Amino acid sequence: MTGLDIEEIQDTRWHRLSPLTIGAGAIAVVALIGLPALAAAVILALVGLLLWAVLTPLAAALLSVALVGTAVLRYRRTHYRVTGERMEMRSGLLSRTHLSLPRERIRSVDLATPVWARPLGLCQVTVGTGQSSHSHSDELKLAYVSAADGDRLRRDLLARAAPSPQAPTAQRQARRNASPVLAEMRPAWFGYGFAAQGPAAVAYPMVVGGTASFSELLFQWALRLYLPTGQAPGIGAVVAIVLTLAAGSVVVGAVVAMVLHIEAWSNYRLTREPDGTLRVTRGLLNLSSVSIEERRLRGVRLCTPLPLRWFGAATVAAIASGLGQEGGKNSGLVPKRSLSPDVPREEAERIAGRALPGAAFGTLTAHPSAALRRRLVRAGVAVVGLAGATVALVLLTSAHSRLPEVPLWSAAVVFVLSAPIAALYAWGSYRGLGHGLSERHLYLRRGMLARSTAVLNRDAVIGWTIRRSPLQRRAGLATIGATIAADEGVCHAVDAATGQGLALAEEAVPGLLTPFLERD
């Protein structure tokens, strides 16, 4: 029996994965090993290496048979069952493993469909407790079951109460289908994803296979273009070659970043399920489904990194318990806590307000000017330190004749260029500070390059941390931290006026901080 409707029957027998799992493994082996080996054999035959052209596909065939055989054994040795108290799985080839998760500890049930499993209608089910993102004992994976069985497992394991057996099947099915759509992907939003991935575009060629070959080809092309045969290299040619390499890396990185973003966020939908969860589905080739229980939702985070702010865009993430300390990495590059792709700021605020009813983003209270002075002082120290390092480099090169001499005026250039950049960064960092309070929510904003606004349910705050360094005490400032059982554990209001911050904490959660306050 491969299908299992847990809502309709109480069946505690052990069940196998879908027999189509073997087919999915064979498709993956052919796609990842067979086709590349065949292409390599053709290339080797064309260049005259006939022996290697025969050995390569032969080795690939032997490896493919071994992997498919392993998939068959894994299918035969993997069983799972769901009872009223636990979910269990037995697996293992040489060493047997028996995983058992109490149902009351289950925090997430995520579905993922790799591209090679889609033709067979299969999905991978990942059941987690949210205790540790690196512990295998707190996570159970079924690879693969049918998509219908995976969806039924998700609904049943995340249900807060068992359904009434007297309820007609038609009524239960109607409740299942009544899933309000909170947000859907629009083609125009992909452009914001390109803006967000732009600064990281240079790093993507380092991740893509064959980067060394690409860089070498680009370098050789630049040499032929800017340095004809027999010509000595000059400073202009060197600069042109460096700029060409940088531009080529950025272009390739931007294309790769855009492709990855489109693949990850195509078919995006955010829905509120009848079982009390927020469900994020997305993916073009590799489908993904992440469910977050609303009763474990402590708030939302509106993220506005600097590149997105230039284009008036933002993204929304959940602040919820049960996602692990790092928010849990889903398949691909998107964290499990993400509730939206990069979207216009107004749309991001609407999505956050729908996911966390009552959340409204208005004007926040600014922090005192002493916080700006602290950041300007830090910027000044950084500029002086950078200029001093340049002077030290000048002295070092002048003392060693073998090193190319760096002129003294370069220190002045570094100072003049870095001073306005540091000042603007300090001003932007100060502008990013803010806090606010509404009837149901606490708002805390911070950051310059990675600015974010945390919107917390006031009843989710379980404690406060107050940190005052010697320089903060002298300036009359304090860093107020709201402790929550989710995300990183603490959300901070950095460099708030001491009295202002303590009043915010007392008003947000009356009585929690009262025994430790002395009122003027």
PDB file of N, CA, C and O in Angstrom, residues 14 73-79 89-99:
ATOM      1  N   TRP A  14       3.071  -0.387   8.702  1.00  0.00           N
ATOM      2  CA  TRP A  14       4.225   0.214   8.039  1.00  0.00           C
ATOM      3  C   TRP A  14       3.970   0.286   6.537  1.00  0.00           C
ATOM      4  O   TRP A  14       3.423  -0.638   5.944  1.00  0.00           O
ATOM      5  N   LEU A  73      17.542  -0.965  -3.404  1.00  0.00           N
ATOM      6  CA  LEU A  73      17.705  -1.444  -2.034  1.00  0.00           C
ATOM      7  C   LEU A  73      17.150  -0.449  -1.021  1.00  0.00           C
ATOM      8  O   LEU A  73      16.526  -0.836  -0.025  1.00  0.00           O
ATOM      9  N   ARG A  74      17.367   0.861  -1.273  1.00  0.00           N
ATOM     10  CA  ARG A  74      16.851   1.870  -0.354  1.00  0.00           C
ATOM     11  C   ARG A  74      15.322   1.849  -0.333  1.00  0.00           C
ATOM     12  O   ARG A  74      14.697   2.000   0.730  1.00  0.00           O
ATOM     13  N   TYR A  75      14.716   1.661  -1.491  1.00  0.00           N
ATOM     14  CA  TYR A  75      13.257   1.579  -1.546  1.00  0.00           C
ATOM     15  C   TYR A  75      12.748   0.377  -0.743  1.00  0.00           C
ATOM     16  O   TYR A  75      11.778   0.483   0.014  1.00  0.00           O
ATOM     17  N   ARG A  76      13.413  -0.761  -0.886  1.00  0.00           N
ATOM     18  CA  ARG A  76      12.946  -1.969  -0.202  1.00  0.00           C
ATOM     19  C   ARG A  76      13.202  -1.909   1.300  1.00  0.00           C
ATOM     20  O   ARG A  76      12.514  -2.577   2.070  1.00  0.00           O
ATOM     21  N   ARG A  77      14.172  -1.103   1.731  1.00  0.00           N
ATOM     22  CA  ARG A  77      14.540  -1.072   3.145  1.00  0.00           C
ATOM     23  C   ARG A  77      13.988   0.136   3.889  1.00  0.00           C
ATOM     24  O   ARG A  77      14.299   0.317   5.066  1.00  0.00           O
ATOM     25  N   THR A  78      13.197   0.972   3.233  1.00  0.00           N
ATOM     26  CA  THR A  78      12.638   2.162   3.873  1.00  0.00           C
ATOM     27  C   THR A  78      11.145   1.980   4.083  1.00  0.00           C
ATOM     28  O   THR A  78      10.416   1.683   3.137  1.00  0.00           O
ATOM     29  N   HIS A  79      10.709   2.159   5.341  1.00  0.00           N
ATOM     30  CA  HIS A  79       9.297   2.061   5.697  1.00  0.00           C
ATOM     31  C   HIS A  79       8.956   3.213   6.641  1.00  0.00           C
ATOM     32  O   HIS A  79       9.822   3.713   7.375  1.00  0.00           O
ATOM     33  N   MET A  89      10.116   6.195  10.981  1.00  0.00           N
ATOM     34  CA  MET A  89      10.697   5.755   9.714  1.00  0.00           C
ATOM     35  C   MET A  89      11.863   4.813   9.994  1.00  0.00           C
ATOM     36  O   MET A  89      12.699   5.080  10.858  1.00  0.00           O
ATOM     37  N   ARG A  90      11.886   3.691   9.272  1.00  0.00           N
ATOM     38  CA  ARG A  90      12.995   2.747   9.329  1.00  0.00           C
ATOM     39  C   ARG A  90      13.702   2.762   7.980  1.00  0.00           C
ATOM     40  O   ARG A  90      13.060   2.654   6.940  1.00  0.00           O
ATOM     41  N   SER A  91      15.014   2.871   8.005  1.00  0.00           N
ATOM     42  CA  SER A  91      15.769   2.943   6.756  1.00  0.00           C
ATOM     43  C   SER A  91      17.185   2.472   7.014  1.00  0.00           C
ATOM     44  O   SER A  91      17.572   2.185   8.151  1.00  0.00           O
ATOM     45  N   GLY A  92      17.979   2.417   5.941  1.00  0.00           N
ATOM     46  CA  GLY A  92      19.376   2.040   6.062  1.00  0.00           C
ATOM     47  C   GLY A  92      19.686   0.766   5.319  1.00  0.00           C
ATOM     48  O   GLY A  92      18.872  -0.162   5.297  1.00  0.00           O
ATOM     49  N   LEU A  93      20.874   0.726   4.695  1.00  0.00           N
ATOM     50  CA  LEU A  93      21.316  -0.459   3.962  1.00  0.00           C
ATOM     51  C   LEU A  93      22.228  -1.321   4.830  1.00  0.00           C
ATOM     52  O   LEU A  93      21.904  -2.453   5.156  1.00  0.00           O
ATOM     53  N   LEU A  94      23.374  -0.799   5.203  1.00  0.00           N
ATOM     54  CA  LEU A  94      24.300  -1.558   6.042  1.00  0.00           C
ATOM     55  C   LEU A  94      23.975  -1.379   7.516  1.00  0.00           C
ATOM     56  O   LEU A  94      24.004  -2.339   8.286  1.00  0.00           O
ATOM     57  N   SER A  95      23.688  -0.139   7.931  1.00  0.00           N
ATOM     58  CA  SER A  95      23.298   0.098   9.310  1.00  0.00           C
ATOM     59  C   SER A  95      21.870   0.606   9.330  1.00  0.00           C
ATOM     60  O   SER A  95      21.539   1.575   8.645  1.00  0.00           O
ATOM     61  N   ARG A  96      21.043  -0.067  10.102  1.00  0.00           N
ATOM     62  CA  ARG A  96      19.621   0.263  10.154  1.00  0.00           C
ATOM     63  C   ARG A  96      19.388   1.443  11.100  1.00  0.00           C
ATOM     64  O   ARG A  96      20.025   1.565  12.154  1.00  0.00           O
ATOM     65  N   THR A  97      18.468   2.326  10.690  1.00  0.00           N
ATOM     66  CA  THR A  97      18.120   3.506  11.475  1.00  0.00           C
ATOM     67  C   THR A  97      16.622   3.524  11.711  1.00  0.00           C
ATOM     68  O   THR A  97      15.835   3.278  10.790  1.00  0.00           O
ATOM     69  N   HIS A  98      16.243   3.819  12.943  1.00  0.00           N
ATOM     70  CA  HIS A  98      14.830   3.947  13.299  1.00  0.00           C
ATOM     71  C   HIS A  98      14.625   5.341  13.893  1.00  0.00           C
ATOM     72  O   HIS A  98      15.051   5.622  15.013  1.00  0.00           O
ATOM     73  N   LEU A  99      14.008   6.224  13.124  1.00  0.00           N
ATOM     74  CA  LEU A  99      13.717   7.587  13.569  1.00  0.00           C
ATOM     75  C   LEU A  99      12.276   7.656  14.028  1.00  0.00           C
ATOM     76  O   LEU A  99      11.369   7.128  13.374  1.00  0.00           O
TER      77      LEU A  99
END
